[in-house]
Coordinates of C-alpha atoms in Angstrom, one line a residue:
Chain A
M54 CA -34.6 3.0 -2.0
H55 CA -32.1 2.9 1.2
S56 CA -30.8 5.9 3.3
F57 CA -27.4 6.2 4.4
Q58 CA -28.0 5.0 7.9
D59 CA -29.5 2.1 6.6
L60 CA -26.8 1.4 4.7
S61 CA -24.2 2.0 7.2
K62 CA -26.6 -0.7 9.2
I63 CA -26.4 -3.0 6.8
F64 CA -22.9 -3.1 5.6
E65 CA -21.5 -3.1 9.0
E66 CA -23.1 -6.6 9.9
K67 CA -21.8 -8.3 6.9
F68 CA -18.7 -6.7 7.2
N69 CA -18.4 -7.8 11.2
I70 CA -16.1 -11.2 10.3
R71 CA -12.7 -12.4 10.6
H72 CA -11.5 -11.3 7.5
F73 CA -8.0 -12.9 7.3
P74 CA -6.9 -16.4 8.4
V75 CA -6.1 -17.7 11.8
H76 CA -2.0 -18.5 11.1
P77 CA 0.0 -16.3 11.3
K78 CA -1.3 -15.2 14.5
L79 CA 0.3 -12.0 14.6
L80 CA 0.0 -10.9 11.3
Y81 CA -3.3 -11.2 11.0
D82 CA -4.5 -10.3 14.4
A83 CA -2.7 -7.4 13.2
A84 CA -4.6 -7.0 9.9
Q85 CA -8.2 -7.5 11.6
Y86 CA -7.7 -5.1 14.4
L87 CA -8.1 -2.0 13.3
L88 CA -11.5 -3.3 11.3
T89 CA -12.9 -4.3 14.6
F90 CA -13.3 -0.2 15.0
G91 CA -16.2 0.7 13.9
G92 CA -17.4 3.7 12.4
K93 CA -20.2 5.1 9.9
R94 CA -18.0 2.7 7.2
I95 CA -19.2 6.0 4.5
R96 CA -16.9 5.5 1.7
P97 CA -18.1 1.5 1.2
V98 CA -21.7 2.9 1.6
M99 CA -21.2 5.8 -0.5
C100 CA -20.0 2.8 -3.0
I101 CA -23.4 1.4 -2.5
M102 CA -25.2 4.8 -2.4
G103 CA -23.4 5.1 -6.1
N104 CA -25.3 1.9 -7.0
E105 CA -28.5 2.3 -5.9
L106 CA -28.9 5.9 -8.0
V107 CA -28.7 4.4 -11.0
D108 CA -30.4 1.0 -10.1
E109 CA -31.5 -1.9 -7.7
I110 CA -28.2 -2.8 -5.3
N111 CA -26.2 -5.7 -7.3
P112 CA -24.6 -8.1 -5.1
D113 CA -20.9 -6.6 -6.5
S114 CA -21.3 -4.0 -4.9
W115 CA -20.7 -5.5 -1.6
H116 CA -17.9 -6.4 -2.9
V117 CA -16.2 -3.5 -3.9
A118 CA -18.0 -1.9 -0.7
N119 CA -15.7 -4.8 1.1
A120 CA -12.5 -3.9 -0.7
I121 CA -13.2 0.0 -0.3
E122 CA -12.7 -0.4 3.4
L123 CA -10.3 -3.1 3.7
F124 CA -8.6 -0.3 1.3
H125 CA -9.2 2.8 3.3
N126 CA -7.5 0.4 6.7
F127 CA -4.8 -0.1 4.7
T128 CA -3.8 3.5 4.2
L129 CA -4.6 5.0 7.9
V130 CA -1.9 2.3 9.2
H131 CA 0.6 2.9 6.7
D132 CA 0.0 6.6 7.0
D133 CA -0.5 5.7 11.1
I134 CA 3.2 4.2 10.4
M135 CA 5.0 7.3 8.9
D136 CA 3.5 10.0 10.8
K137 CA 4.4 8.1 13.9
A138 CA 0.8 8.2 15.4
P139 CA 0.2 6.6 19.0
L140 CA -3.2 6.6 18.8
R141 CA -6.4 7.0 16.2
R142 CA -9.9 7.2 17.8
G143 CA -8.2 7.2 21.2
M144 CA -7.3 3.4 20.5
A145 CA -3.2 2.4 20.0
T146 CA -2.6 2.4 16.1
V147 CA -1.8 -1.2 14.6
H148 CA 2.4 -0.1 14.8
T149 CA 1.8 0.7 18.8
K150 CA 0.4 -2.2 19.2
F151 CA 1.8 -4.9 16.7
G152 CA 5.2 -3.5 16.2
D153 CA 6.4 -1.3 13.0
S154 CA 7.1 -4.5 10.7
T155 CA 3.9 -6.0 11.4
A156 CA 1.6 -3.6 11.3
L157 CA 4.2 -2.9 8.0
L158 CA 2.7 -5.9 6.7
S159 CA -0.9 -6.1 7.5
G160 CA -1.2 -3.1 5.5
D161 CA 0.0 -5.2 2.7
V162 CA -1.9 -7.8 3.6
M163 CA -5.1 -5.3 3.8
L164 CA -4.9 -4.2 0.7
V165 CA -4.1 -8.1 -1.3
A166 CA -7.3 -8.6 0.8
A167 CA -9.1 -5.6 -0.8
Y168 CA -8.2 -6.6 -4.2
E169 CA -8.9 -10.4 -3.1
S170 CA -13.0 -9.1 -2.9
I171 CA -13.0 -7.5 -5.9
K172 CA -11.8 -10.6 -7.8
N173 CA -15.4 -12.1 -7.1
I174 CA -17.1 -9.7 -9.0
N175 CA -18.5 -10.3 -12.2
K176 CA -15.7 -10.3 -15.0
D177 CA -17.7 -8.7 -17.3
Y178 CA -17.2 -5.2 -15.1
L179 CA -14.0 -6.4 -13.1
Q180 CA -11.6 -4.1 -15.9
R181 CA -13.7 -1.3 -15.4
I182 CA -13.7 -1.8 -11.6
L183 CA -9.9 -2.6 -11.6
K184 CA -9.2 0.6 -13.0
I185 CA -11.2 3.5 -11.0
F186 CA -9.7 1.3 -8.2
N187 CA -6.0 1.0 -8.5
T188 CA -6.3 4.7 -10.4
N189 CA -7.7 6.1 -7.0
A190 CA -5.3 3.7 -5.1
M191 CA -2.2 5.7 -6.2
Q192 CA -4.3 8.8 -6.0
V193 CA -4.2 8.3 -2.2
C194 CA -0.7 7.5 -1.8
E195 CA 0.4 10.5 -3.9
G196 CA -2.5 12.3 -1.9
Q197 CA 0.2 11.3 1.4
Q198 CA 3.6 11.8 0.2
L199 CA 2.0 15.4 -0.6
D200 CA 0.7 15.4 2.8
M201 CA 4.3 14.5 4.3
E202 CA 6.7 17.0 2.0
F203 CA 4.5 20.2 2.9
E204 CA 4.6 19.1 6.3
K205 CA 7.9 19.8 5.9
R206 CA 7.4 23.3 3.9
E207 CA 7.4 26.7 5.9
N208 CA 4.8 27.7 2.3
V209 CA 2.1 25.9 0.6
S210 CA 0.2 27.7 -1.7
L211 CA -4.0 27.6 -1.0
E212 CA -3.8 25.6 -4.6
E213 CA -1.3 23.0 -3.6
Y214 CA -2.8 21.9 -0.4
V215 CA -6.4 21.7 -2.4
E216 CA -5.0 19.6 -4.7
M217 CA -2.7 17.3 -2.3
I218 CA -6.7 17.0 0.6
G219 CA -8.4 15.9 -3.0
L220 CA -6.0 13.5 -3.3
K221 CA -5.7 12.4 0.1
T222 CA -9.3 12.1 1.0
S223 CA -11.7 13.0 -1.6
V224 CA -10.5 11.0 -4.7
L225 CA -11.5 8.0 -2.9
L226 CA -14.7 9.2 -1.5
A227 CA -15.7 10.1 -5.3
S228 CA -14.3 6.3 -6.1
S229 CA -16.5 5.0 -4.8
L230 CA -19.3 6.6 -5.4
Q231 CA -18.3 5.7 -9.2
L232 CA -17.5 2.5 -8.7
G233 CA -20.9 2.2 -7.6
A234 CA -22.8 4.2 -10.8
V235 CA -19.9 1.9 -12.7
L236 CA -21.9 -1.3 -11.1
G237 CA -25.0 0.1 -12.0
G238 CA -24.7 0.5 -14.9
A239 CA -24.2 4.4 -15.4
G240 CA -23.2 6.3 -18.2
M241 CA -19.9 8.1 -18.5
G242 CA -21.2 11.6 -18.2
N243 CA -23.2 10.3 -14.5
Q244 CA -20.4 9.2 -13.5
Q245 CA -18.6 12.0 -13.8
H246 CA -21.0 13.9 -12.0
L247 CA -21.0 11.4 -9.4
Y248 CA -17.5 11.7 -8.5
D249 CA -17.1 15.5 -9.1
F250 CA -19.9 15.4 -6.4
G251 CA -18.2 13.1 -3.9
K252 CA -14.6 15.3 -4.8
N253 CA -16.2 18.6 -4.0
L254 CA -18.2 16.8 -1.2
G255 CA -14.7 15.7 0.1
I256 CA -13.2 19.0 0.0
A257 CA -15.8 21.3 2.0
Y258 CA -15.4 18.5 4.7
Q259 CA -12.2 18.8 4.7
I260 CA -12.3 22.7 5.0
Q261 CA -15.6 22.5 8.3
D262 CA -13.2 20.3 9.5
D263 CA -11.0 21.6 10.1
Y264 CA -12.7 25.4 10.8
L265 CA -14.3 22.8 14.1
D266 CA -11.1 21.8 15.3
V267 CA -10.0 25.5 16.1
F268 CA -13.5 27.2 16.1
G269 CA -16.4 24.0 17.0
D270 CA -18.1 24.3 20.3
P271 CA -16.4 21.9 22.8
G272 CA -18.9 20.6 23.9
K273 CA -20.5 19.3 20.4
F274 CA -17.6 18.0 19.0
G275 CA -16.4 16.6 22.2
K276 CA -12.5 17.5 21.4
K277 CA -10.3 20.5 22.9
P278 CA -10.1 23.1 20.5
G279 CA -6.6 23.9 18.8
G280 CA -5.4 20.0 18.3
D281 CA -4.1 21.0 14.8
I282 CA -2.5 24.5 16.1
A283 CA -0.5 22.8 18.7
S284 CA 0.4 20.4 16.5
N285 CA 1.3 23.1 13.5
K286 CA -0.3 20.9 11.0
K287 CA -1.3 22.0 8.1
T288 CA -4.7 23.2 7.6
F289 CA -6.9 25.2 5.3
L290 CA -7.0 27.6 8.4
L291 CA -2.9 27.9 9.0
I292 CA -2.6 28.0 4.8
Q293 CA -5.6 31.3 4.3
A294 CA -3.7 33.1 7.7
M295 CA -0.3 33.1 6.0
N296 CA -1.4 34.7 2.8
A297 CA -4.3 37.0 4.0
A298 CA -1.7 38.3 7.2
S299 CA 0.4 41.8 7.9
P300 CA 3.5 41.3 7.8
G301 CA 4.1 41.8 11.8
Q302 CA 1.3 38.9 11.9
L303 CA 3.5 36.8 9.4
E304 CA 5.9 36.9 11.9
E305 CA 4.4 36.2 14.8
L306 CA 2.6 33.1 13.2
H307 CA 6.2 31.8 12.5
E308 CA 7.4 32.7 15.6
L309 CA 4.5 30.5 17.6
L310 CA 5.0 27.5 14.7
K311 CA 9.1 26.9 15.5
N312 CA 8.1 27.8 19.3
N313 CA 6.0 25.9 22.4
D314 CA 4.1 29.2 24.1
E315 CA 2.0 28.0 25.9
N316 CA -1.0 30.3 25.1
K317 CA -0.2 29.7 21.4
I318 CA -3.7 28.4 20.4
D319 CA -5.4 31.4 21.8
K320 CA -3.3 33.3 19.5
V321 CA -3.2 31.0 16.3
T322 CA -6.9 31.3 17.0
S323 CA -7.0 35.5 17.7
I324 CA -4.7 35.7 14.1
Y325 CA -7.3 33.7 13.2
K326 CA -9.5 35.9 13.4
S327 CA -8.2 39.4 12.9
C328 CA -7.9 37.8 9.2
K329 CA -11.0 36.8 8.8
V330 CA -9.6 33.4 8.1
D331 CA -12.8 31.7 9.9
Q332 CA -15.6 34.0 7.3
W333 CA -13.3 32.8 4.6
A334 CA -13.1 28.9 5.4
K335 CA -16.9 29.2 6.0
E336 CA -17.3 30.5 2.5
L337 CA -15.3 28.6 0.8
K338 CA -16.5 25.4 2.2
H339 CA -19.8 26.8 1.0
K340 CA -18.6 27.8 -2.5
Y341 CA -17.8 23.8 -2.9
F342 CA -20.5 22.2 -1.0
A343 CA -22.4 24.7 -3.8
N344 CA -21.1 22.6 -6.8
A345 CA -21.3 19.1 -5.2
L346 CA -24.8 20.0 -5.2
Q347 CA -24.9 20.8 -8.4
H348 CA -23.2 17.8 -9.9
L349 CA -25.2 15.8 -8.4
E350 CA -28.5 18.1 -9.9
D351 CA -26.7 18.0 -13.4
I352 CA -27.0 13.7 -13.0
A353 CA -29.5 12.3 -15.5
V354 CA -31.5 10.2 -13.1
I355 CA -35.4 11.2 -11.8
S356 CA -34.3 13.6 -8.3
E357 CA -36.1 10.8 -6.3
R358 CA -33.1 8.5 -6.9
K359 CA -30.8 11.1 -5.4
K360 CA -32.8 11.7 -2.7
P361 CA -30.1 9.8 0.1
L362 CA -26.9 10.8 -1.4
E363 CA -28.5 14.3 -0.8
E364 CA -29.4 14.3 2.6
L365 CA -25.7 12.1 2.9
A366 CA -24.7 15.7 2.3
H367 CA -26.5 17.9 4.1
F368 CA -25.8 15.1 6.7
L369 CA -21.7 15.5 7.0
L370 CA -22.1 18.6 6.2
D371 CA -24.2 20.4 8.0
R372 CA -22.4 21.4 10.8
E373 CA -22.0 24.5 12.4
A374 CA -19.3 26.1 9.4
Chain B
M827 CA 10.5 -22.1 -27.8
H828 CA 12.7 -20.0 -26.2
S829 CA 15.6 -20.6 -23.6
F830 CA 15.9 -19.0 -19.8
Q831 CA 18.2 -16.6 -21.4
D832 CA 16.8 -15.5 -24.6
L833 CA 13.3 -14.3 -23.0
S834 CA 15.4 -12.4 -19.9
K835 CA 17.1 -10.5 -22.4
I836 CA 13.7 -9.8 -23.5
F837 CA 11.4 -9.7 -20.5
E838 CA 14.4 -7.0 -19.8
E839 CA 13.8 -4.8 -22.8
K840 CA 10.3 -5.1 -22.1
F841 CA 10.7 -3.8 -18.5
N842 CA 13.4 -1.2 -18.5
I843 CA 10.9 1.8 -19.1
R844 CA 9.7 4.4 -16.6
H845 CA 7.1 2.4 -14.7
F846 CA 5.5 5.5 -12.7
P847 CA 4.7 8.8 -13.5
V848 CA 6.5 12.4 -12.5
H849 CA 5.4 13.8 -10.0
P850 CA 5.4 13.3 -7.0
K851 CA 8.9 13.1 -8.3
L852 CA 9.9 11.7 -4.7
L853 CA 7.4 9.4 -4.4
Y854 CA 7.7 8.0 -8.0
D855 CA 11.4 8.4 -8.0
A856 CA 11.8 6.0 -4.8
A857 CA 9.4 3.5 -6.8
Q858 CA 11.4 3.9 -10.2
Y859 CA 15.1 3.0 -8.3
L860 CA 15.0 -0.7 -7.3
L861 CA 14.1 -1.3 -10.9
T862 CA 16.1 0.0 -12.2
F863 CA 19.0 -1.9 -10.9
G864 CA 18.3 -5.0 -13.1
G865 CA 19.1 -8.3 -12.8
K866 CA 18.1 -12.2 -14.5
R867 CA 14.2 -11.4 -13.7
I868 CA 14.2 -14.9 -13.1
R869 CA 10.5 -14.8 -11.9
P870 CA 8.4 -12.7 -15.1
V871 CA 10.8 -15.2 -17.0
M872 CA 9.4 -18.0 -15.3
C873 CA 6.0 -16.7 -16.3
I874 CA 6.1 -16.6 -19.7
M875 CA 8.2 -20.1 -19.5
G876 CA 5.4 -21.8 -17.4
N877 CA 3.3 -20.5 -21.0
E878 CA 5.2 -21.5 -23.5
L879 CA 5.5 -24.8 -21.9
V880 CA 1.7 -25.4 -22.7
D881 CA 1.6 -23.2 -25.4
E882 CA 2.3 -20.3 -28.5
I883 CA 3.4 -17.1 -25.7
N884 CA 0.3 -15.5 -25.3
P885 CA 0.3 -11.7 -25.2
D886 CA -0.8 -11.5 -22.2
S887 CA 1.9 -13.3 -20.2
W888 CA 4.0 -9.9 -20.5
H889 CA 1.5 -8.1 -18.7
V890 CA 1.8 -10.7 -16.0
A891 CA 5.7 -11.4 -16.0
N892 CA 6.0 -7.8 -15.4
A893 CA 3.3 -7.4 -12.4
I894 CA 5.4 -10.7 -11.0
E895 CA 8.2 -8.1 -11.1
L896 CA 7.0 -5.1 -10.0
F897 CA 4.8 -7.2 -6.6
H898 CA 8.8 -9.2 -6.2
N899 CA 10.4 -5.4 -5.8
F900 CA 7.8 -4.1 -3.6
T901 CA 8.4 -7.0 -1.6
L902 CA 11.7 -6.0 -1.4
V903 CA 11.1 -1.9 -0.5
H904 CA 9.4 -3.3 2.7
D905 CA 11.4 -6.3 3.3
D906 CA 14.0 -4.3 3.5
I907 CA 12.6 -1.4 5.8
M908 CA 11.9 -4.3 8.1
D909 CA 15.2 -5.8 8.3
K910 CA 16.7 -2.5 8.9
A911 CA 18.1 -2.9 5.2
P912 CA 20.8 -0.2 4.5
L913 CA 22.3 -1.7 1.3
R914 CA 20.9 -4.5 -1.3
R915 CA 23.2 -5.5 -4.1
G916 CA 25.8 -3.7 -3.6
M917 CA 23.6 0.3 -3.6
A918 CA 22.0 1.6 -1.4
T919 CA 18.4 0.1 -0.9
V920 CA 15.4 2.3 -1.3
H921 CA 14.7 3.4 2.3
T922 CA 19.1 4.4 2.6
K923 CA 18.1 6.8 0.1
F924 CA 14.6 7.9 -0.2
G925 CA 14.0 7.9 3.9
D926 CA 11.1 5.3 5.3
S927 CA 8.1 6.8 5.3
T928 CA 8.8 7.5 1.0
A929 CA 10.0 4.3 0.8
L930 CA 7.0 2.9 2.4
L931 CA 4.7 4.8 0.7
S932 CA 7.4 3.7 -3.0
G933 CA 6.4 -0.2 -1.8
D934 CA 2.7 0.6 -2.2
V935 CA 2.4 2.8 -5.0
M936 CA 4.1 -0.6 -6.5
L937 CA 1.7 -3.1 -5.2
V938 CA -0.5 -1.4 -6.9
A939 CA 1.1 -1.2 -10.3
A940 CA 0.8 -4.7 -10.1
Y941 CA -2.2 -4.9 -10.4
E942 CA -2.7 -2.1 -12.7
S943 CA -0.8 -4.3 -15.2
I944 CA -3.4 -7.4 -14.6
K945 CA -5.8 -5.7 -15.1
N946 CA -5.1 -5.3 -19.1
I947 CA -5.4 -9.1 -19.6
N948 CA -7.9 -10.7 -21.5
K949 CA -11.6 -10.8 -19.0
D950 CA -11.8 -14.6 -19.3
Y951 CA -8.9 -15.5 -17.5
L952 CA -8.7 -12.1 -15.3
Q953 CA -10.2 -14.2 -12.1
R954 CA -8.4 -17.1 -12.1
I955 CA -5.2 -14.9 -12.5
L956 CA -6.1 -12.3 -9.2
K957 CA -6.3 -15.5 -7.3
I958 CA -3.3 -17.1 -7.7
F959 CA -1.4 -13.9 -7.4
N960 CA -3.5 -12.9 -4.2
T961 CA -2.7 -16.3 -2.7
N962 CA 0.8 -15.4 -3.6
A963 CA 0.6 -11.9 -2.5
M964 CA -0.8 -13.1 1.4
Q965 CA 1.7 -16.4 1.4
V966 CA 4.8 -13.8 1.0
C967 CA 3.6 -11.5 3.3
E968 CA 3.1 -14.8 5.3
G969 CA 6.6 -16.1 5.2
Q970 CA 8.5 -12.8 5.9
Q971 CA 6.2 -12.9 9.1
L972 CA 7.4 -16.0 10.4
D973 CA 10.7 -14.9 9.0
M974 CA 10.6 -12.3 11.3
E975 CA 9.3 -13.8 14.4
F976 CA 11.7 -16.9 13.8
E977 CA 14.7 -14.2 14.1
K978 CA 13.3 -14.2 17.3
R979 CA 12.9 -17.4 18.8
E980 CA 15.9 -19.5 20.1
N981 CA 14.6 -22.4 18.6
V982 CA 13.3 -23.3 15.3
S983 CA 12.5 -27.1 13.9
L984 CA 13.3 -27.7 10.5
E985 CA 9.5 -28.6 9.5
E986 CA 8.3 -24.7 10.6
Y987 CA 12.2 -23.9 8.7
V988 CA 10.8 -25.5 4.7
E989 CA 7.7 -23.8 5.3
M990 CA 8.7 -20.1 6.0
I991 CA 10.9 -20.4 3.4
G992 CA 8.6 -22.4 1.0
L993 CA 5.8 -19.4 1.6
K994 CA 8.8 -16.7 2.1
T995 CA 10.7 -17.2 -1.7
S996 CA 9.3 -20.5 -3.5
V997 CA 6.0 -20.2 -4.3
L998 CA 6.1 -16.9 -6.0
L999 CA 8.6 -19.0 -8.1
A1000 CA 5.8 -21.8 -8.3
S1001 CA 3.2 -19.6 -8.5
S1002 CA 5.0 -17.2 -11.3
L1003 CA 4.9 -20.4 -13.9
Q1004 CA 1.4 -21.4 -12.6
L1005 CA 0.5 -18.1 -13.8
G1006 CA 2.0 -18.3 -17.2
A1007 CA 0.4 -21.9 -17.3
V1008 CA -2.7 -21.1 -16.8
L1009 CA -2.4 -17.8 -19.5
G1010 CA -1.6 -20.4 -21.5
G1011 CA -4.5 -22.8 -20.9
A1012 CA -2.8 -25.8 -19.1
G1013 CA -5.3 -27.8 -17.4
M1014 CA -5.1 -28.0 -13.0
G1015 CA -3.4 -31.5 -13.3
N1016 CA -0.4 -30.2 -14.7
Q1017 CA -0.7 -26.7 -13.5
Q1018 CA -0.2 -28.4 -10.4
H1019 CA 3.1 -30.3 -11.4
L1020 CA 4.6 -27.3 -12.7
Y1021 CA 3.9 -25.2 -9.3
D1022 CA 5.1 -28.2 -7.5
F1023 CA 8.5 -28.7 -9.7
G1024 CA 8.8 -24.2 -8.7
K1025 CA 8.2 -25.5 -5.4
N1026 CA 10.3 -28.0 -4.8
L1027 CA 13.2 -26.1 -7.0
G1028 CA 13.1 -22.9 -4.6
I1029 CA 13.5 -24.4 -2.0
A1030 CA 16.4 -26.3 -3.1
Y1031 CA 18.0 -23.4 -4.6
Q1032 CA 18.1 -21.9 -0.7
I1033 CA 19.6 -24.8 0.5
Q1034 CA 22.2 -24.4 -2.1
D1035 CA 22.5 -20.8 -0.9
D1036 CA 22.6 -20.7 2.5
Y1037 CA 25.4 -24.0 1.9
L1038 CA 27.5 -21.6 -0.7
D1039 CA 27.4 -18.8 1.9
V1040 CA 29.6 -21.1 4.1
F1041 CA 31.1 -23.8 2.4
G1042 CA 31.1 -22.0 -1.8
D1043 CA 34.6 -21.4 -3.4
P1044 CA 34.8 -17.2 -2.0
G1045 CA 36.8 -16.4 -5.6
K1046 CA 33.7 -17.9 -7.4
F1047 CA 30.6 -16.3 -5.8
G1048 CA 32.4 -13.3 -4.9
K1049 CA 31.6 -13.1 -1.4
K1050 CA 32.9 -13.4 1.4
P1051 CA 32.1 -16.2 3.1
G1052 CA 30.0 -17.1 6.1
G1053 CA 27.6 -13.6 5.9
D1054 CA 25.1 -15.6 7.1
I1055 CA 27.1 -17.0 10.5
A1056 CA 28.1 -12.9 11.2
S1057 CA 24.7 -12.4 11.0
N1058 CA 23.8 -15.3 13.2
K1059 CA 20.8 -15.2 10.5
K1060 CA 18.8 -18.6 10.6
T1061 CA 19.2 -21.1 7.9
F1062 CA 19.3 -24.1 6.9
L1063 CA 22.8 -25.0 8.1
L1064 CA 21.9 -23.1 11.5
I1065 CA 18.7 -25.2 12.3
Q1066 CA 20.3 -28.7 11.7
A1067 CA 24.1 -27.7 13.6
M1068 CA 21.2 -27.7 16.3
N1069 CA 19.6 -30.8 15.7
A1070 CA 22.9 -32.7 15.0
A1071 CA 25.1 -31.2 17.6
S1072 CA 26.2 -32.9 21.0
P1073 CA 25.4 -30.6 24.5
G1074 CA 28.8 -29.6 24.5
Q1075 CA 28.4 -27.9 20.9
L1076 CA 24.9 -26.8 21.4
E1077 CA 26.7 -25.3 24.1
E1078 CA 29.2 -23.3 22.3
L1079 CA 26.9 -22.5 19.2
H1080 CA 24.8 -20.5 22.1
E1081 CA 27.4 -19.3 23.3
L1082 CA 28.5 -17.8 19.7
L1083 CA 25.3 -16.8 18.4
K1084 CA 25.1 -14.6 21.5
N1085 CA 28.7 -12.9 21.3
N1086 CA 31.1 -11.7 18.6
D1087 CA 33.6 -13.8 18.9
E1088 CA 35.7 -12.9 16.8
N1089 CA 36.7 -15.9 15.0
K1090 CA 33.2 -16.8 14.6
I1091 CA 32.9 -17.8 11.5
D1092 CA 35.7 -20.5 12.0
K1093 CA 33.9 -22.2 14.8
V1094 CA 31.3 -21.7 13.4
T1095 CA 32.1 -24.2 10.0
S1096 CA 33.7 -26.2 12.4
I1097 CA 31.0 -27.1 14.3
Y1098 CA 28.7 -27.2 11.0
K1099 CA 31.6 -29.8 9.7
S1100 CA 31.6 -32.1 12.5
C1101 CA 28.2 -32.6 12.7
K1102 CA 27.8 -33.0 8.8
V1103 CA 25.8 -30.1 8.0
D1104 CA 27.5 -29.7 5.1
Q1105 CA 26.7 -33.0 3.8
W1106 CA 23.5 -33.6 5.0
A1107 CA 22.7 -29.9 3.5
K1108 CA 23.8 -31.1 -0.1
E1109 CA 21.5 -34.2 0.0
L1110 CA 18.8 -32.2 1.2
K1111 CA 19.2 -30.1 -2.0
H1112 CA 19.0 -33.2 -4.1
K1113 CA 16.1 -34.2 -1.9
Y1114 CA 14.1 -31.2 -3.1
F1115 CA 15.9 -30.7 -6.7
A1116 CA 15.1 -34.6 -7.8
N1117 CA 11.1 -33.8 -6.5
A1118 CA 11.6 -31.0 -8.7
L1119 CA 12.5 -33.0 -11.7
Q1120 CA 10.1 -35.6 -11.1
H1121 CA 7.0 -33.1 -11.0
L1122 CA 8.4 -31.4 -14.4
E1123 CA 8.7 -35.4 -15.6
D1124 CA 5.3 -36.1 -14.4
I1125 CA 3.7 -33.1 -17.0
A1126 CA 1.7 -33.9 -19.6
V1127 CA 3.5 -32.2 -22.7
I1128 CA 5.5 -33.5 -25.4
S1129 CA 9.8 -33.6 -23.8
E1130 CA 10.8 -31.4 -26.4
R1131 CA 8.3 -28.8 -24.7
K1132 CA 9.8 -28.4 -21.3
K1133 CA 13.1 -28.5 -21.6
P1134 CA 14.2 -25.2 -21.4
L1135 CA 12.6 -26.4 -17.2
E1136 CA 14.7 -28.3 -17.1
E1137 CA 17.5 -26.1 -18.3
L1138 CA 16.9 -23.4 -15.9
A1139 CA 16.8 -26.2 -13.2
H1140 CA 20.1 -27.2 -14.3
F1141 CA 21.2 -23.7 -14.3
L1142 CA 19.7 -22.7 -11.0
L1143 CA 20.8 -25.8 -8.8
D1144 CA 23.4 -27.2 -10.5
R1145 CA 26.2 -24.9 -8.4
E1146 CA 28.6 -26.8 -5.9
A1147 CA 26.4 -28.4 -3.5

């Protein structure tokens, strides 16, 4: 049994290679670029952890983990084009550095490379793995589409927003765990609980992320607070504020979203507070977190094997929201 | 045994369905849009023909053919975004109708749908089919990248241009045939000859296409001649003219490419003629066509089984160049 931190290190070493040929240089340098940013590699490691939950690590898990990380980076490259994002983690995005067209194509080859990695696994698992991987891939695209549509809409219900966030960010966590579990021979019941653990964890994480962006300790999280407010991003907090605000506050909120008031962040934050959006977000996060832990609890393996996933859940969610 | 025309009709009927879910509507309507344009469906039908060359049709061929057509349309959607093309076959391109971001995502889901179709085949073939499919997919992206790079360069050698066209357009024809042959149980030697038949045929076809754009009978081909010249597109003819032109003609050619002379098409055509580019193109096409037919000849199956492919080759290439 390995901890998340151990597996993260092992995966990073394996992943830290050139994944593409040399020629055409521009295309494949663009495809390689984002992969070298490093990071915790949460998703591929969750695949290995899903595998180790039920058995010793099946070497095929590394192929699938590799595919998951390639897929995740493919979505980042294409999303950044669509969002016209200049920076990712403080670095120029792929399209900023290589141009939109090469970036688009580089995303395409990253997706193909993901499937090429999957291809290497034992053929007895290949169809089941592809089915889960494809379903997840479609859902992540659906999530991105809904996200773009919601950005243009004035009103989005909490239910719609949870659906979108689930698709855009949580199904990949859930699927990564499930893919590993399938390779470990898990039964359908355990697969489903593990999937639901990942999905609920992902939603809880997103709520925490939205909360910390506004209410987090800037010293601890290294970002100026209110970035989401400044960019008018729809978040759990904004959606709830729209629900809970008085008619007067709602009008003020709409005004603030339309104009670039120099105290916009403070003013929106103060509306959030007076609508108790902060308290609401904490409670909602805890609800999803508790759901996640319940599904982990319900997996029919000895509790010793669940420890690394439990630790990971606390590592990801035990921040100040 | 079936003719190309028979198989084209059968495939079209099978393919003429909704390939995507309903929600999110915009995303999946965009993904479906181009698929309904119809057409000869050359690539998927070549997969079935590759299969029937060696055996009765393996039902799995239809899954792979379906994947090939989805893949081909994915490349068209993304290429049109990169090329900023407003129209395809006289209709608005996907990004013109649905916007760049939704078009980009719709291409992504088309590629995933292609893999979902492949997933359905007998697991004993799955790895080999994926390997060929992935290699081809990477190469098509490489071809598009080189094409974009060549458009910005003044000088491109014939060798480079043939490599690019081979990747961008011919490997998919070649792979489609090979994928079908693999599903029919063809040996490696036959697979290679069939692949080379498709690759040479594709290059011959492209040379013919470039020739007809300038020298074709406008009444027969329904397009005004010289579209490629008007848009400064690099073609076999332009590449060869650059090689064969006198210093004076070369200077004139560069001038014509830079400025929008109202008689540009006539003037470039006249340079082509005086450099004998038309004759050269006919000969080059015939060289690749003869190569293709030789590879077909070299496939170790009874000649009766090769007839439909031979007919297809003549159907595609027996135009006036």
